[in-house]
PDB file of C-alpha atoms in Angstrom:
ATOM      1  CA  PRO A   1      -1.187 -11.615 -20.788  1.00 85.00           C
ATOM      2  CA  LEU A   2      -0.750  -7.939 -21.566  1.00 85.00           C
ATOM      3  CA  PRO A   3      -1.461  -7.734 -25.342  1.00 90.00           C
ATOM      4  CA  PHE A   4      -2.073  -3.979 -25.588  1.00 91.00           C
ATOM      5  CA  LEU A   5       0.926  -3.138 -23.527  1.00 86.00           C
ATOM      6  CA  SER A   6       3.060  -5.762 -25.351  1.00 87.00           C
ATOM      7  CA  ALA A   7       2.094  -4.154 -28.683  1.00 90.00           C
ATOM      8  CA  LEU A   8       3.988  -0.963 -27.596  1.00 89.00           C
ATOM      9  CA  PHE A   9       7.265  -2.952 -27.485  1.00 84.00           C
ATOM     10  CA  HIS A  10       9.396  -3.611 -30.543  1.00 83.00           C
ATOM     11  CA  GLY A  11       9.261  -7.190 -31.778  1.00 84.00           C
ATOM     12  CA  SER A  12       6.233  -8.194 -29.860  1.00 86.00           C
ATOM     13  CA  VAL A  13       3.709  -8.141 -32.587  1.00 89.00           C
ATOM     14  CA  GLU A  14       6.068  -9.603 -35.246  1.00 89.00           C
ATOM     15  CA  ASN A  15       7.018 -12.454 -33.037  1.00 87.00           C
ATOM     16  CA  ALA A  16       3.681 -12.950 -31.398  1.00 88.00           C
ATOM     17  CA  LEU A  17       5.288 -12.420 -27.924  1.00 86.00           C
ATOM     18  CA  ASP A  18       3.665 -11.178 -24.794  1.00 87.00           C
ATOM     19  CA  ILE A  19       6.050  -9.045 -22.497  1.00 81.00           C
ATOM     20  CA  SER A  20       4.681 -11.001 -19.481  1.00 79.00           C
ATOM     21  CA  PHE A  21       5.890 -14.443 -20.757  1.00 78.00           C
ATOM     22  CA  GLU A  22       9.342 -15.921 -20.545  1.00 66.00           C
ATOM     23  CA  PRO A  23      10.138 -16.095 -24.358  1.00 71.00           C
ATOM     24  CA  TYR A  24      10.114 -12.305 -24.413  1.00 73.00           C
ATOM     25  CA  PRO A  25      13.876 -11.109 -24.777  1.00 78.00           C
ATOM     26  CA  ILE A  26      13.661  -8.574 -21.995  1.00 78.00           C
ATOM     27  CA  LYS A  27      13.978 -10.720 -18.732  1.00 81.00           C
ATOM     28  CA  GLU A  28      13.590  -7.936 -16.221  1.00 82.00           C
ATOM     29  CA  LYS A  29      10.034  -7.609 -14.519  1.00 80.00           C
ATOM     30  CA  GLY A  30       8.446  -5.279 -12.223  1.00 80.00           C
ATOM     31  CA  LEU A  31       6.504  -5.633  -9.097  1.00 80.00           C
ATOM     32  CA  MET A  32       4.365  -2.888  -7.522  1.00 82.00           C
ATOM     33  CA  PHE A  33       3.793  -2.281  -3.865  1.00 83.00           C
ATOM     34  CA  GLY A  34       0.088  -1.313  -3.676  1.00 86.00           C
ATOM     35  CA  THR A  35      -2.062   0.156  -0.897  1.00 92.00           C
ATOM     36  CA  SER A  36       1.068   1.672   0.674  1.00 93.00           C
ATOM     37  CA  THR A  37      -0.833   4.685   2.159  1.00 95.00           C
ATOM     38  CA  GLU A  38      -3.303   2.319   3.940  1.00 96.00           C
ATOM     39  CA  ALA A  39      -0.392   0.224   5.167  1.00 96.00           C
ATOM     40  CA  ILE A  40       1.512   3.207   6.445  1.00 97.00           C
ATOM     41  CA  ASN A  41      -1.691   4.769   8.238  1.00 98.00           C
ATOM     42  CA  SER A  42      -2.556   1.482   9.699  1.00 98.00           C
ATOM     43  CA  LEU A  43       0.976   0.969  11.220  1.00 98.00           C
ATOM     44  CA  ALA A  44       0.807   4.582  12.622  1.00 98.00           C
ATOM     45  CA  ALA A  45      -2.698   3.911  14.180  1.00 98.00           C
ATOM     46  CA  ILE A  46      -1.516   0.675  15.710  1.00 98.00           C
ATOM     47  CA  LYS A  47       1.716   2.151  16.999  1.00 98.00           C
ATOM     48  CA  LYS A  48      -0.224   5.026  18.561  1.00 98.00           C
ATOM     49  CA  THR A  49      -3.257   3.192  20.009  1.00 98.00           C
ATOM     50  CA  VAL A  50      -1.876  -0.211  20.888  1.00 98.00           C
ATOM     51  CA  TYR A  51       1.817   0.454  21.835  1.00 98.00           C
ATOM     52  CA  ASP A  52       2.126   4.109  22.779  1.00 98.00           C
ATOM     53  CA  GLN A  53      -1.248   4.911  24.444  1.00 98.00           C
ATOM     54  CA  LYS A  54      -2.163   1.263  25.212  1.00 98.00           C
ATOM     55  CA  GLN A  55      -5.923   2.021  24.502  1.00 98.00           C
ATOM     56  CA  TYR A  56      -6.433  -1.220  22.664  1.00 98.00           C
ATOM     57  CA  THR A  57      -4.727  -4.602  22.153  1.00 98.00           C
ATOM     58  CA  LEU A  58      -3.663  -5.638  18.699  1.00 98.00           C
ATOM     59  CA  ALA A  59      -6.274  -8.515  19.017  1.00 98.00           C
ATOM     60  CA  GLU A  60      -8.966  -6.050  19.706  1.00 98.00           C
ATOM     61  CA  VAL A  61      -8.027  -3.904  16.607  1.00 98.00           C
ATOM     62  CA  TYR A  62      -7.841  -7.081  14.498  1.00 98.00           C
ATOM     63  CA  HIS A  63     -11.300  -8.260  15.623  1.00 98.00           C
ATOM     64  CA  ALA A  64     -12.795  -4.779  15.000  1.00 98.00           C
ATOM     65  CA  CYS A  65     -11.429  -4.870  11.500  1.00 98.00           C
ATOM     66  CA  ARG A  66     -12.688  -8.450  10.839  1.00 98.00           C
ATOM     67  CA  GLU A  67     -16.201  -7.267  11.943  1.00 98.00           C
ATOM     68  CA  ASN A  68     -15.895  -4.056   9.768  1.00 98.00           C
ATOM     69  CA  PHE A  69     -16.026  -1.960  13.022  1.00 98.00           C
ATOM     70  CA  GLN A  70     -19.630  -3.096  13.814  1.00 98.00           C
ATOM     71  CA  GLY A  71     -20.160  -2.235  17.431  1.00 97.00           C
ATOM     72  CA  ASN A  72     -16.788  -0.513  17.589  1.00 97.00           C
ATOM     73  CA  GLU A  73     -17.486   2.944  16.209  1.00 97.00           C
ATOM     74  CA  VAL A  74     -15.576   4.730  19.039  1.00 98.00           C
ATOM     75  CA  MET A  75     -12.439   2.610  18.260  1.00 98.00           C
ATOM     76  CA  ARG A  76     -12.885   3.337  14.533  1.00 98.00           C
ATOM     77  CA  SER A  77     -13.053   7.010  15.209  1.00 98.00           C
ATOM     78  CA  ILE A  78     -10.026   6.955  17.409  1.00 98.00           C
ATOM     79  CA  LEU A  79      -8.129   4.933  14.784  1.00 98.00           C
ATOM     80  CA  TRP A  80      -9.294   7.194  11.938  1.00 97.00           C
ATOM     81  CA  ASN A  81      -8.178  10.333  13.831  1.00 97.00           C
ATOM     82  CA  SER A  82      -4.710   8.859  14.611  1.00 97.00           C
ATOM     83  CA  PRO A  83      -1.799  10.587  12.736  1.00 97.00           C
ATOM     84  CA  LYS A  84      -2.005  10.050   8.907  1.00 97.00           C
ATOM     85  CA  TRP A  85       0.540  10.154   6.101  1.00 96.00           C
ATOM     86  CA  GLY A  86       0.743  13.078   3.861  1.00 96.00           C
ATOM     87  CA  ASN A  87       0.592  15.829   6.631  1.00 96.00           C
ATOM     88  CA  ASP A  88       4.411  16.312   7.021  1.00 97.00           C
ATOM     89  CA  ASP A  89       4.326  14.535  10.346  1.00 97.00           C
ATOM     90  CA  PRO A  90       7.635  12.786  11.399  1.00 97.00           C
ATOM     91  CA  TYR A  91       5.761  10.304  13.501  1.00 98.00           C
ATOM     92  CA  VAL A  92       4.081   8.852  10.399  1.00 97.00           C
ATOM     93  CA  ASP A  93       6.605   9.764   7.787  1.00 97.00           C
ATOM     94  CA  SER A  94       9.331   7.794   9.603  1.00 98.00           C
ATOM     95  CA  ILE A  95       7.042   4.782   9.494  1.00 98.00           C
ATOM     96  CA  ALA A  96       6.419   5.330   5.797  1.00 96.00           C
ATOM     97  CA  LYS A  97      10.326   5.538   5.078  1.00 96.00           C
ATOM     98  CA  ASP A  98      11.188   2.428   7.009  1.00 96.00           C
ATOM     99  CA  LEU A  99       8.317   0.409   5.539  1.00 95.00           C
ATOM    100  CA  LEU A 100       8.818   1.417   1.852  1.00 92.00           C
ATOM    101  CA  GLU A 101      12.619   1.081   2.046  1.00 93.00           C
ATOM    102  CA  TYR A 102      12.254  -2.399   3.537  1.00 93.00           C
ATOM    103  CA  CYS A 103       9.793  -3.547   1.014  1.00 90.00           C
ATOM    104  CA  LEU A 104      11.388  -1.990  -2.166  1.00 87.00           C
ATOM    105  CA  ARG A 105      14.895  -3.235  -1.021  1.00 88.00           C
ATOM    106  CA  ASP A 106      13.452  -6.761  -0.350  1.00 89.00           C
ATOM    107  CA  PHE A 107      12.351  -6.951  -3.989  1.00 86.00           C
ATOM    108  CA  GLU A 108      15.994  -6.730  -4.984  1.00 87.00           C
ATOM    109  CA  LYS A 109      16.677 -10.161  -3.663  1.00 89.00           C
ATOM    110  CA  TYR A 110      14.639 -11.852  -6.302  1.00 89.00           C
ATOM    111  CA  ARG A 111      15.165 -12.791  -9.935  1.00 88.00           C
ATOM    112  CA  THR A 112      12.800 -13.666 -12.733  1.00 83.00           C
ATOM    113  CA  TYR A 113      12.622 -17.373 -13.939  1.00 78.00           C
ATOM    114  CA  SER A 114      15.011 -16.483 -16.720  1.00 79.00           C
ATOM    115  CA  GLY A 115      17.464 -14.728 -14.359  1.00 85.00           C
ATOM    116  CA  GLY A 116      16.355 -11.026 -14.947  1.00 86.00           C
ATOM    117  CA  LYS A 117      16.159  -8.417 -12.217  1.00 87.00           C
ATOM    118  CA  VAL A 118      12.919  -7.715 -10.472  1.00 85.00           C
ATOM    119  CA  PHE A 119      12.280  -3.925 -10.376  1.00 85.00           C
ATOM    120  CA  SER A 120       9.984  -2.473  -7.837  1.00 86.00           C
ATOM    121  CA  GLY A 121       7.807   0.625  -7.486  1.00 84.00           C
ATOM    122  CA  ILE A 122       4.953   2.121  -5.589  1.00 85.00           C
ATOM    123  CA  HIS A 123       1.670   2.246  -7.579  1.00 83.00           C
ATOM    124  CA  GLN A 124      -2.119   1.799  -6.924  1.00 79.00           C
ATOM    125  CA  PRO A 125      -3.877   2.304 -10.167  1.00 79.00           C
ATOM    126  CA  HIS A 126      -7.433   1.114  -9.226  1.00 89.00           C
ATOM    127  CA  PRO A 127      -8.436   2.667  -5.893  1.00 91.00           C
ATOM    128  CA  VAL A 128     -12.202   1.709  -6.127  1.00 93.00           C
ATOM    129  CA  ALA A 129     -11.747  -1.867  -7.164  1.00 92.00           C
ATOM    130  CA  THR A 130      -8.879  -2.538  -4.837  1.00 91.00           C
ATOM    131  CA  GLY A 131     -10.726  -0.904  -1.962  1.00 92.00           C
ATOM    132  CA  TRP A 132     -13.971  -2.955  -2.801  1.00 95.00           C
ATOM    133  CA  GLY A 133     -11.941  -6.162  -2.306  1.00 93.00           C
ATOM    134  CA  LEU A 134      -9.985  -4.979   0.838  1.00 95.00           C
ATOM    135  CA  MET A 135     -11.193  -5.756   4.394  1.00 97.00           C
ATOM    136  CA  ALA A 136     -11.503  -2.885   6.908  1.00 98.00           C
ATOM    137  CA  THR A 137      -8.009  -1.679   7.857  1.00 97.00           C
ATOM    138  CA  PRO A 138      -6.560  -0.589  11.263  1.00 98.00           C
ATOM    139  CA  GLU A 139      -6.336   3.105  10.323  1.00 97.00           C
ATOM    140  CA  GLY A 140     -10.121   3.204  10.556  1.00 97.00           C
ATOM    141  CA  ARG A 141     -11.023   2.616   6.808  1.00 97.00           C
ATOM    142  CA  ARG A 142     -14.210   0.560   6.347  1.00 97.00           C
ATOM    143  CA  LYS A 143     -14.402  -2.524   4.278  1.00 97.00           C
ATOM    144  CA  GLY A 144     -14.971  -1.677   0.592  1.00 96.00           C
ATOM    145  CA  ALA A 145     -13.983   1.989   0.882  1.00 96.00           C
ATOM    146  CA  PRO A 146     -11.683   3.162  -1.975  1.00 95.00           C
ATOM    147  CA  VAL A 147      -7.991   3.251  -1.247  1.00 95.00           C
ATOM    148  CA  ALA A 148      -5.549   6.150  -1.897  1.00 93.00           C
ATOM    149  CA  VAL A 149      -4.026   6.395  -5.367  1.00 91.00           C
ATOM    150  CA  THR A 150      -0.337   5.521  -5.313  1.00 87.00           C
ATOM    151  CA  MET A 151       1.264   7.872  -2.564  1.00 87.00           C
ATOM    152  CA  THR A 152      -1.588  10.304  -2.206  1.00 91.00           C
ATOM    153  CA  PRO A 153      -3.081  10.944   1.253  1.00 93.00           C
ATOM    154  CA  GLU A 154      -6.212   8.885   1.928  1.00 92.00           C
ATOM    155  CA  SER A 155      -9.441  10.737   1.178  1.00 90.00           C
ATOM    156  CA  GLY A 156     -10.361  12.954   4.067  1.00 90.00           C
ATOM    157  CA  THR A 157      -6.921  12.674   5.835  1.00 94.00           C
ATOM    158  CA  MET A 158      -4.922  15.679   4.344  1.00 92.00           C
ATOM    159  CA  ARG A 159      -5.117  18.257   7.091  1.00 93.00           C
ATOM    160  CA  GLN A 160      -1.994  20.404   6.297  1.00 93.00           C
ATOM    161  CA  GLY A 161      -2.485  21.019   2.523  1.00 93.00           C
ATOM    162  CA  ALA A 162      -0.578  19.955  -0.630  1.00 93.00           C
ATOM    163  CA  THR A 163       2.814  21.115   0.332  1.00 95.00           C
ATOM    164  CA  ALA A 164       2.756  19.033   3.476  1.00 95.00           C
ATOM    165  CA  ALA A 165       1.780  16.010   1.297  1.00 94.00           C
ATOM    166  CA  LEU A 166       4.668  16.706  -0.957  1.00 93.00           C
ATOM    167  CA  LYS A 167       7.022  16.863   1.905  1.00 95.00           C
ATOM    168  CA  SER A 168       5.791  13.614   3.192  1.00 94.00           C
ATOM    169  CA  ALA A 169       6.450  12.110  -0.162  1.00 90.00           C
TER     170      ALA A 169
END
């Protein structure tokens, strides 16, 4: 239930309706794609280290992530120093474009229970709480580390400044 958000919409309070429940007259709902920066950076690190340079296997990267990079600090460093989103780098930005277009377009296939459209967006409103619950990721982020907010570069990865980050976006 979203009582405070619901109170901002006409008719919700008078009719005791919550916008997240089906009796609400607006049938469209939204889904948010979260941790997109980590997904993009992880795919770029995997592409570079596993497929392009063949330094590691996908199984090795997965195992290192499951173990929070314990005993794999060299691998973590190599993954962390792989190209990152937000630096106006076509290598990573093309991955971002493909991933986000695929995910956001895929949401269009679905309808709500009452037949409304499903709208999509990119948003990560709780970087600390989300990061706390997320395992280590293939771009070299340790388990529990905060994630990026929406489509900002990950902390410590912006190397080319704010203009490059805007160009990536």
